[in-house]
Short mmCIF file of C-alpha atoms in Angstrom, two decimals:
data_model
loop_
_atom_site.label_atom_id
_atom_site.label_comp_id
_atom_site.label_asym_id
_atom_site.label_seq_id
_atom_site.Cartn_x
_atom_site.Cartn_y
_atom_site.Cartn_z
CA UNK D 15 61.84 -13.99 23.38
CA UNK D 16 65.43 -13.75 23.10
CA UNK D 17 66.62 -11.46 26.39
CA UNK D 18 70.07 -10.14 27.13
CA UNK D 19 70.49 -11.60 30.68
CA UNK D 20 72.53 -8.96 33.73
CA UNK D 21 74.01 -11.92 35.17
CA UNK D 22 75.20 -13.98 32.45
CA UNK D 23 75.30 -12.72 28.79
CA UNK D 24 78.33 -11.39 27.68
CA UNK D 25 76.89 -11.19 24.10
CA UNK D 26 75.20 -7.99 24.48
CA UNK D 27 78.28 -6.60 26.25
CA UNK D 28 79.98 -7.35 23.11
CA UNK D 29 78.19 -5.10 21.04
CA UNK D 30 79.14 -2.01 23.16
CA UNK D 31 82.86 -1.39 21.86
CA UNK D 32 85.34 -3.60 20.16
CA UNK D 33 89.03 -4.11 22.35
CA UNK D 34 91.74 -4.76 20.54
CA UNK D 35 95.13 -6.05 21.91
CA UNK D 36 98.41 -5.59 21.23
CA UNK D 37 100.97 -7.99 21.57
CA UNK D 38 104.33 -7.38 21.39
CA UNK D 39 107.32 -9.63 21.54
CA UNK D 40 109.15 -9.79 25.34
CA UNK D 41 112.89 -8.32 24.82
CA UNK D 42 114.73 -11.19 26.41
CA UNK D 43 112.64 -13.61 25.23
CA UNK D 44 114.08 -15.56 21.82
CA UNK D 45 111.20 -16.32 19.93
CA UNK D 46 108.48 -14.14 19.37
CA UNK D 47 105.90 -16.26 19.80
CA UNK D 48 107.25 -16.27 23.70
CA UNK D 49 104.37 -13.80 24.97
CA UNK D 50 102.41 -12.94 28.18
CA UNK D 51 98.81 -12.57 27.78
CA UNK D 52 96.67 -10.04 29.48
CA UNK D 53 94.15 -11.50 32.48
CA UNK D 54 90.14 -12.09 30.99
CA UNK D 55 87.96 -9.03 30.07
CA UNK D 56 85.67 -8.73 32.46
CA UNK D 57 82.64 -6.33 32.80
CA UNK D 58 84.68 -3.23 34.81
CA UNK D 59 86.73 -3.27 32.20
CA UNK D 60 84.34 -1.83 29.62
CA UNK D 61 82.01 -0.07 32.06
CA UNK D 62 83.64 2.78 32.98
CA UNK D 63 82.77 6.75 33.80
CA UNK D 64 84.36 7.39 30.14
CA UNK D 65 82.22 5.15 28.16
CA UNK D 66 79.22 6.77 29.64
CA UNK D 67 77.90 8.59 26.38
CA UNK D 68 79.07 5.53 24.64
CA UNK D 69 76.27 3.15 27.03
CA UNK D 70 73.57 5.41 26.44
CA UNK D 71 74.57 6.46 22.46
CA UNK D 72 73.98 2.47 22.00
CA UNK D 73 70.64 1.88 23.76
CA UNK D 74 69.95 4.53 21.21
CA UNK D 75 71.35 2.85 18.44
CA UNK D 76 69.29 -0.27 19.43
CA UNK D 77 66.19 1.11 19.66
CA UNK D 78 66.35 3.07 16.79
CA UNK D 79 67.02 0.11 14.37
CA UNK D 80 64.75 -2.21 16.10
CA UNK D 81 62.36 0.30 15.99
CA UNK D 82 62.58 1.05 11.98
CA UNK D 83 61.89 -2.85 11.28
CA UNK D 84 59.55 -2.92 13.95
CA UNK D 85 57.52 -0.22 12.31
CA UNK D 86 57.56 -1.60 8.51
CA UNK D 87 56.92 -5.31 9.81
CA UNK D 88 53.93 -4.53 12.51
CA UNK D 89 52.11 -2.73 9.72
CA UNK D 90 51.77 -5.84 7.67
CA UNK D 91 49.52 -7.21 10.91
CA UNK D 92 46.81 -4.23 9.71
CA UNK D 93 47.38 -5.25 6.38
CA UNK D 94 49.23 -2.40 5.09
CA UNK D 95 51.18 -4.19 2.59
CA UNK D 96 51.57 -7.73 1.44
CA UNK D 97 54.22 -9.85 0.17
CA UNK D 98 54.89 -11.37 -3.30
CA UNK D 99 57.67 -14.04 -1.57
CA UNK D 100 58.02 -16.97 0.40
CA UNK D 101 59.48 -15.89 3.20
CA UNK D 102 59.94 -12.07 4.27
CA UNK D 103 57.63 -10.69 6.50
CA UNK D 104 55.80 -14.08 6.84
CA UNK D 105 55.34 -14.20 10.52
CA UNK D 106 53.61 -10.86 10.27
CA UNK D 107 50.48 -12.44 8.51
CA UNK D 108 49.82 -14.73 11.99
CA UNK D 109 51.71 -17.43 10.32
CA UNK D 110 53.48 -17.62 13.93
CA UNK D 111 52.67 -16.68 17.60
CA UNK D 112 56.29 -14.49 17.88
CA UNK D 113 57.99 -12.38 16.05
CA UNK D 114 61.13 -13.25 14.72
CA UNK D 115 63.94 -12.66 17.25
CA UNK D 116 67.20 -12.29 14.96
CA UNK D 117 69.34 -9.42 15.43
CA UNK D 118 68.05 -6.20 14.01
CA UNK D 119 68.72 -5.81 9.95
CA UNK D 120 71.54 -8.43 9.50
CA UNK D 121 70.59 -9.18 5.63
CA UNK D 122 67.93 -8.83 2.94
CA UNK D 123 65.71 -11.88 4.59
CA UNK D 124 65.73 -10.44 8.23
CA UNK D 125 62.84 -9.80 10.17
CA UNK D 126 64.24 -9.59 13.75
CA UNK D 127 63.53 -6.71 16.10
CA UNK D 128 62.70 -8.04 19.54
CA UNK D 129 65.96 -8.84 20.30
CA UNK D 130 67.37 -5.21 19.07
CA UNK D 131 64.15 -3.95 21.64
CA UNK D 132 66.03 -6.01 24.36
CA UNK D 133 69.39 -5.03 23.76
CA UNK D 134 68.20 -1.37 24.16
CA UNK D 135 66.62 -2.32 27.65
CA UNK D 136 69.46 -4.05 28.97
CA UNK D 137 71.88 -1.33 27.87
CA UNK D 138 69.72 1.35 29.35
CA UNK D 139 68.83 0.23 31.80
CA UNK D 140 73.19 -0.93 33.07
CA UNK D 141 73.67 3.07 31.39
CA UNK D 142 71.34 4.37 34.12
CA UNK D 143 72.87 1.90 36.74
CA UNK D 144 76.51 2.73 36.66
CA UNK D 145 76.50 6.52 35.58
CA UNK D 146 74.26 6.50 38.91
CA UNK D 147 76.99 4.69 40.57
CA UNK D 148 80.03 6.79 38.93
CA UNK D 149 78.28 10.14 39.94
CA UNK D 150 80.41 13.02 39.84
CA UNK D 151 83.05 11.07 37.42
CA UNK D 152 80.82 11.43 34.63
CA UNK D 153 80.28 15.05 32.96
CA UNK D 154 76.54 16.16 31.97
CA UNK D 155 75.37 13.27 33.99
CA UNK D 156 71.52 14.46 34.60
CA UNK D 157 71.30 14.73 30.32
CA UNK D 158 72.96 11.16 30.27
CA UNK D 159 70.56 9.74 33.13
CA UNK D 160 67.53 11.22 31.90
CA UNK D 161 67.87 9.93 28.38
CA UNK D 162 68.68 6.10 29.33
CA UNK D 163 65.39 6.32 31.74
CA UNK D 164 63.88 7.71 28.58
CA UNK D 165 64.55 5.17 26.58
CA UNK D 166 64.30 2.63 28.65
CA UNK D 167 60.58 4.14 28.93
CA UNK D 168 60.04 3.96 25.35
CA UNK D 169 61.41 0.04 25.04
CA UNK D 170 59.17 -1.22 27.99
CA UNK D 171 56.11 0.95 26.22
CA UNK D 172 56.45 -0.82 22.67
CA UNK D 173 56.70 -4.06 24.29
CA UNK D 174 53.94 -3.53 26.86
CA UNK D 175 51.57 -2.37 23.98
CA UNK D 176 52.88 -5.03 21.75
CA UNK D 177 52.92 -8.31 24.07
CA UNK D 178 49.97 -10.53 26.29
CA UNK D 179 53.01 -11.19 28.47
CA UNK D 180 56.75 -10.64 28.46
CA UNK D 181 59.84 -11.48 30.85
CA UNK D 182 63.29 -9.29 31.42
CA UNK D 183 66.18 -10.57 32.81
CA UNK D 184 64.98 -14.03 33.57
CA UNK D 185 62.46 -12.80 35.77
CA UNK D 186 58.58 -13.65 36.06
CA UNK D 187 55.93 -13.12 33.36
CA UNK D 188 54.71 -9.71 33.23
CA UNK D 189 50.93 -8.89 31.66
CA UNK D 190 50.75 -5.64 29.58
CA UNK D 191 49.91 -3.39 32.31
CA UNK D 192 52.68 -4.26 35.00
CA UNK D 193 55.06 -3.63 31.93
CA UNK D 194 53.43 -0.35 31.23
CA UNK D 195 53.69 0.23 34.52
CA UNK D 196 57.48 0.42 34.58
CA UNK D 197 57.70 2.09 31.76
CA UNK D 198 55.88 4.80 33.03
CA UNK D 199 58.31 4.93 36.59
CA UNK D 200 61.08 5.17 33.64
CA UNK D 201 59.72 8.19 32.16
CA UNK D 202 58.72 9.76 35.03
CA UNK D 203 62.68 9.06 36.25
CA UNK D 204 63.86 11.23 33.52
CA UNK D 205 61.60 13.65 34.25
CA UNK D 206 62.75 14.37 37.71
CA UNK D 207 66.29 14.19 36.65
CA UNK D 208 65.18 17.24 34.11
CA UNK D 209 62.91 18.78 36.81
CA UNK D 210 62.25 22.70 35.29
CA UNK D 211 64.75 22.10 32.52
CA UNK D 212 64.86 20.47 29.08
CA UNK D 213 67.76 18.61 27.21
CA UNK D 214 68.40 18.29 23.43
CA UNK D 215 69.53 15.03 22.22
CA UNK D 216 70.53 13.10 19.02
CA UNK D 217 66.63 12.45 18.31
CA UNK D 218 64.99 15.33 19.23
CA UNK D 219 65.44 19.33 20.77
CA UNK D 220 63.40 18.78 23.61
CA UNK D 221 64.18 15.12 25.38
CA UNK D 222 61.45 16.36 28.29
CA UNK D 223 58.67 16.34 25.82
CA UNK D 224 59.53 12.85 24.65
CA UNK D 225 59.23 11.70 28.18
CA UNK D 226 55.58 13.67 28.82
CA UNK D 227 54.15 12.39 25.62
CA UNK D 228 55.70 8.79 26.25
CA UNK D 229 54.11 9.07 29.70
CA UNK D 230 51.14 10.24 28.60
CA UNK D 231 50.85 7.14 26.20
CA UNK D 232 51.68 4.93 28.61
CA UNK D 233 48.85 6.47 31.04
CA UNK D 234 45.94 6.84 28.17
CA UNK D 235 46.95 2.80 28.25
CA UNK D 236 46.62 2.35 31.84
CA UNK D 237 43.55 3.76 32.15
CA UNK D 238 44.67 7.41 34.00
CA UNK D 239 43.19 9.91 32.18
CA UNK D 240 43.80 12.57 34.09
CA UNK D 241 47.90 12.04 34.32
CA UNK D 242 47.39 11.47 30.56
CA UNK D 243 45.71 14.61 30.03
CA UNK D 244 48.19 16.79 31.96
CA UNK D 245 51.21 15.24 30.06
CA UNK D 246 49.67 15.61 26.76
CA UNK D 247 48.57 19.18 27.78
CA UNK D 248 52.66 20.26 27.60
CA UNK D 249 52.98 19.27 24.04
CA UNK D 250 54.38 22.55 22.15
CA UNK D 251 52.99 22.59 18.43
CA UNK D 252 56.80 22.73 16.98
CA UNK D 253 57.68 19.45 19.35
CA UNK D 254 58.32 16.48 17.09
CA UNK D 255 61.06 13.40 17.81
CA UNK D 256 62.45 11.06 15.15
CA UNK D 257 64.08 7.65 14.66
CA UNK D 258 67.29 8.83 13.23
CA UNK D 259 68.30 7.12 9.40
CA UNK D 260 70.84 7.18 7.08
CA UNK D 261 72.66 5.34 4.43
CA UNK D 262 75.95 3.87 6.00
CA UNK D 263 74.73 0.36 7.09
CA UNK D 264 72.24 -1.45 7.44
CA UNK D 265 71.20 -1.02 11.24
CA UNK D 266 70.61 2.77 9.76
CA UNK D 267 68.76 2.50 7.28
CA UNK D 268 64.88 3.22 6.94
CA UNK D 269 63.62 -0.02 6.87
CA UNK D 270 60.35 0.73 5.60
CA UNK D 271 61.83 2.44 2.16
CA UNK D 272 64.16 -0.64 1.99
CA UNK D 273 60.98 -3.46 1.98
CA UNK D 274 58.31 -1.44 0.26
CA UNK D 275 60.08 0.53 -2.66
CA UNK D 276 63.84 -1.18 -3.06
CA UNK D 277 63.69 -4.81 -2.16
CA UNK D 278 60.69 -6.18 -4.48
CA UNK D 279 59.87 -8.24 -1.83
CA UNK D 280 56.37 -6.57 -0.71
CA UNK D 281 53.72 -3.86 -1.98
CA UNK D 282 50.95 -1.61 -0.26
CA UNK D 283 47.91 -3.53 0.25
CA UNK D 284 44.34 -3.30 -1.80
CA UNK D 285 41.54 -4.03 -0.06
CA UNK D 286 41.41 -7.55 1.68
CA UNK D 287 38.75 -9.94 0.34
CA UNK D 288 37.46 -13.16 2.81
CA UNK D 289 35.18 -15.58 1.90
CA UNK D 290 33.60 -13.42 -0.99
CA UNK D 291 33.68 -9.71 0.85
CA UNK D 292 35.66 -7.13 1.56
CA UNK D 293 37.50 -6.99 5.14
CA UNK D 294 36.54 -3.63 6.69
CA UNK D 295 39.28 -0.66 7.11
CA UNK D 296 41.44 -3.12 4.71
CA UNK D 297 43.00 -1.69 0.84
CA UNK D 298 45.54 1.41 1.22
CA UNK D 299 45.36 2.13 -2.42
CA UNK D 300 43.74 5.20 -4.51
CA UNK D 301 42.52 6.87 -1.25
CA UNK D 302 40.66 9.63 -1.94
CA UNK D 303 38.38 12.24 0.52
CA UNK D 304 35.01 13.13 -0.26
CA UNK D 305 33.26 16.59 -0.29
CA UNK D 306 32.08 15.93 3.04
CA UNK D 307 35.28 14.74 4.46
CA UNK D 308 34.61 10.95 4.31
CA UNK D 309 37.47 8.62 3.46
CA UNK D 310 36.76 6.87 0.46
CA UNK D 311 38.62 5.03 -2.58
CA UNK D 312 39.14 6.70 -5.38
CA UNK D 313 36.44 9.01 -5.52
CA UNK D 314 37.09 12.55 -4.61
CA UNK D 315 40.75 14.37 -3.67
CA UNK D 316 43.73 12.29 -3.12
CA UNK D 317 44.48 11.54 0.80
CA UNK D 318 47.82 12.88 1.76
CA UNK D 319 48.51 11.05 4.75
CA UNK D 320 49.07 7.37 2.61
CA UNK D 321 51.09 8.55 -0.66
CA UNK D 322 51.09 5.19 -2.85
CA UNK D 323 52.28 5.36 -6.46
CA UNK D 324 51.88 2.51 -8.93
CA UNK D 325 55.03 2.13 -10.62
CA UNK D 326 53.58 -0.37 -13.45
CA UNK D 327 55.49 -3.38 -12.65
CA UNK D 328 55.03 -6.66 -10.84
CA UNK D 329 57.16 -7.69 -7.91
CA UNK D 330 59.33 -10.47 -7.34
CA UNK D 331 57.08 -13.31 -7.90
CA UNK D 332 56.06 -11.73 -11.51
CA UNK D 333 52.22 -11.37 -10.87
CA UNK D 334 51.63 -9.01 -8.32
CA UNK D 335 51.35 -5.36 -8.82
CA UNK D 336 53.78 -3.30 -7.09
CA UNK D 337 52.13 -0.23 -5.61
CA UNK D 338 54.97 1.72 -3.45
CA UNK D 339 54.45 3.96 -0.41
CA UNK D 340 55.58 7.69 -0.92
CA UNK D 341 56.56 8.85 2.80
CA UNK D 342 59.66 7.39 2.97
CA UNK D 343 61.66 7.68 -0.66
CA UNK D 344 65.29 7.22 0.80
CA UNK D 345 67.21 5.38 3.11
CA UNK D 346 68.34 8.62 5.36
CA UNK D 347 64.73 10.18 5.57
CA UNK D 348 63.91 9.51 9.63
CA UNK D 349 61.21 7.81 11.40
CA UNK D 350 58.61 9.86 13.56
CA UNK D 351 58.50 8.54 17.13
CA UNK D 352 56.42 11.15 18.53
CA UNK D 353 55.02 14.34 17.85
CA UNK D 354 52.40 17.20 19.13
CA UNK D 355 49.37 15.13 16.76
CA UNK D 356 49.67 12.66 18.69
CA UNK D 357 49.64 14.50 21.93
CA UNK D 358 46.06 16.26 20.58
CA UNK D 359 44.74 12.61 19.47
CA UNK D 360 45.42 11.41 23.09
CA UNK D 361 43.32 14.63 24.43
CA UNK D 362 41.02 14.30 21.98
CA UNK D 363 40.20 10.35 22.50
CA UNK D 364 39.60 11.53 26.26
CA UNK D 365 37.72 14.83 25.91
CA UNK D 366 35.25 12.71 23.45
CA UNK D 367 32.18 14.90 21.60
CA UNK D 368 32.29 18.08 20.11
CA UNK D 369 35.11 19.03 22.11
CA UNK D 370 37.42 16.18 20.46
CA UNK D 371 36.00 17.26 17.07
CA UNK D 372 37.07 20.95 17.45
CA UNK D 373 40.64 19.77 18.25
CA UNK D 374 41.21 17.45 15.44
CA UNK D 375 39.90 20.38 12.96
#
């Protein structure tokens, strides 16, 4: 996996704000292409206490594009969709034993997202680092703190739920659970810098709910019930935090509208047939609910949660019928990250029995 290195990389430093230089011509020089150049950039030069909400506004940035191609290609592993072309989403069919690593959304045949996951590490991670180090230079420094360590949080939980093993910073192999594991010291970072308080951020009103339900993930995952109970438990009914989209560039759009309703490339799935039968929980189309509340396919009232429309038309390669989801019909509508049903389908999972079944009614 591609990894933006502390000691060496200078590419992901780079992406955090473009200097430009002016030269000018020396009076008492007689040519004007007689100049003195400024010393190297170097790392102080860009880290400083004002580019504070800058550091943290771009581990944002990161994870939030990484995260909308992340969420349209990992779907295609549960057979959500499939494509009518040679080459997007390929690797997504287990074609390959990685993802692709290519930055985030650079054109029409880009998969990449681990990379953009990285980036967001790496640049939360130095955000937490040196506004720690800057301390009272840096205004509303406990908001600015506690949403790198949440981030940070939410990086190291996508990639500990997503990878057997992973490395940061050149450092050893990690398995899934030592990965969770710091995630989990990351959110619980942000929520000491919050302690009784709350912050509202770009993503969602209440940053300290993010944290508890990202925590509470991470500790349903780790086998701690109980700490995943309590965080869960703090979930307000109203509490809901989003990928933020829009239609300026590419890194902002919603990926998932852009492969499965503009680019042609890729439709909702029917049900998967192997070797003569149907592959179980496979086939997003026509889903219907039956009088008793059974799932079923087309036969009873249309499911609301998976909104597919047949548009009548065959996709790119001219024989396969392009069924489009409904959730997502723009490029600025934004991306759930978490939300209160989640928090009562983490409670629910652990309470088990009728207990579970009352709280999902």
């Amino acid at each position: 996996m591609q990894k933006c290195n502390r000691r060496g990389s200078r590419r992901c430093l780079a992406r955090l704000a473009t200097v430009v230089v002016a030269i000018g011509t020396v009076g008492a020089c007689d040519s004007a292409l007689e100049v003195e150049l400024p010393g190297n950039l170097v790392e102080e030069d860009l880290f400083q206490p004002e580019s504070a909400e800058l550091l943290v506004n771009s581990a944002i940035a990161d994870f939030e594009c990484s995260y909308s191609m992340f969420t349209v290609l990992t779907a295609s592993m549960e057979d959500t969709w499939w494509r009518a072309t040679g080459y997007w989403g390929n690797w997504a069919e287990y074609r390959q034993d990685r993802p692709g690593t290519a930055e985030c959304a650079t054109d029409d045949t880009n998969t990449g997202w681990a990379a953009g996951f990285q980036q967001s590490r790496f640049v939360a991670e130095t955000a937490y680092e040196k506004i720690t180090e800057w301390g009272d230079e840096v205004s509303d420094s406990e908001r600015l703190l506690a949403t790198a360590a949440t981030y940070a949080g939410l990086v190291y939980q996508v990639l500990g739920e997503t990878y057997c093993e992973l490395t940061v910073d050149t450092g050893p192999l990690m398995q899934p659970d030592e990965v969770l594991a710091v995630s989990e010291q990351w959110f619980s970072t942000a929520l000491d810098h919050m302690g009784n308080g709350d912050f509202e951020i770009v993503s969602t009103e209440s940053l300290r709910q993010l944290a508890l339900l990202g925590r509470a993930r991470v500790r349903l995952a780790l086998g701690d019930l109980a700490g995943a109970t309590e965080d869960a438990a703090q979930i307000s009914s109203d509490f809901v935090a989003h990928v933020t989209r829009d239609g300026s560039v590419r890194p902002r759009w919603n990926h998932v509208y852009r492969a499965l309703n503009v680019q042609g490339y890729s439709a909702i799935a029917d049900v998967v047939r192997w070797q003569g039968g149907p592959v179980e929980f496979t086939g997003y189309r026509d889903l219907t609910i039956d009088p008793n509340g059974m799932p079923t396919i087309a036969n009873g009232v249309p499911d609301p949660r998976v909104p597919v429309l047949y548009l009548n038309e065959f996709l790119q390669d001219g024989v396969t019928d392009n069924y489009a989801q409904q959730k997502y019909l723009s490029y600025d509508v934004p991306i759930p990250i978490a939300r209160w049903a989640e928090a009562q389908l983490i409670l629910a999972e652990i309470e088990g029995g009728a207990a579970a079944v009352g709280r999902l009614n």
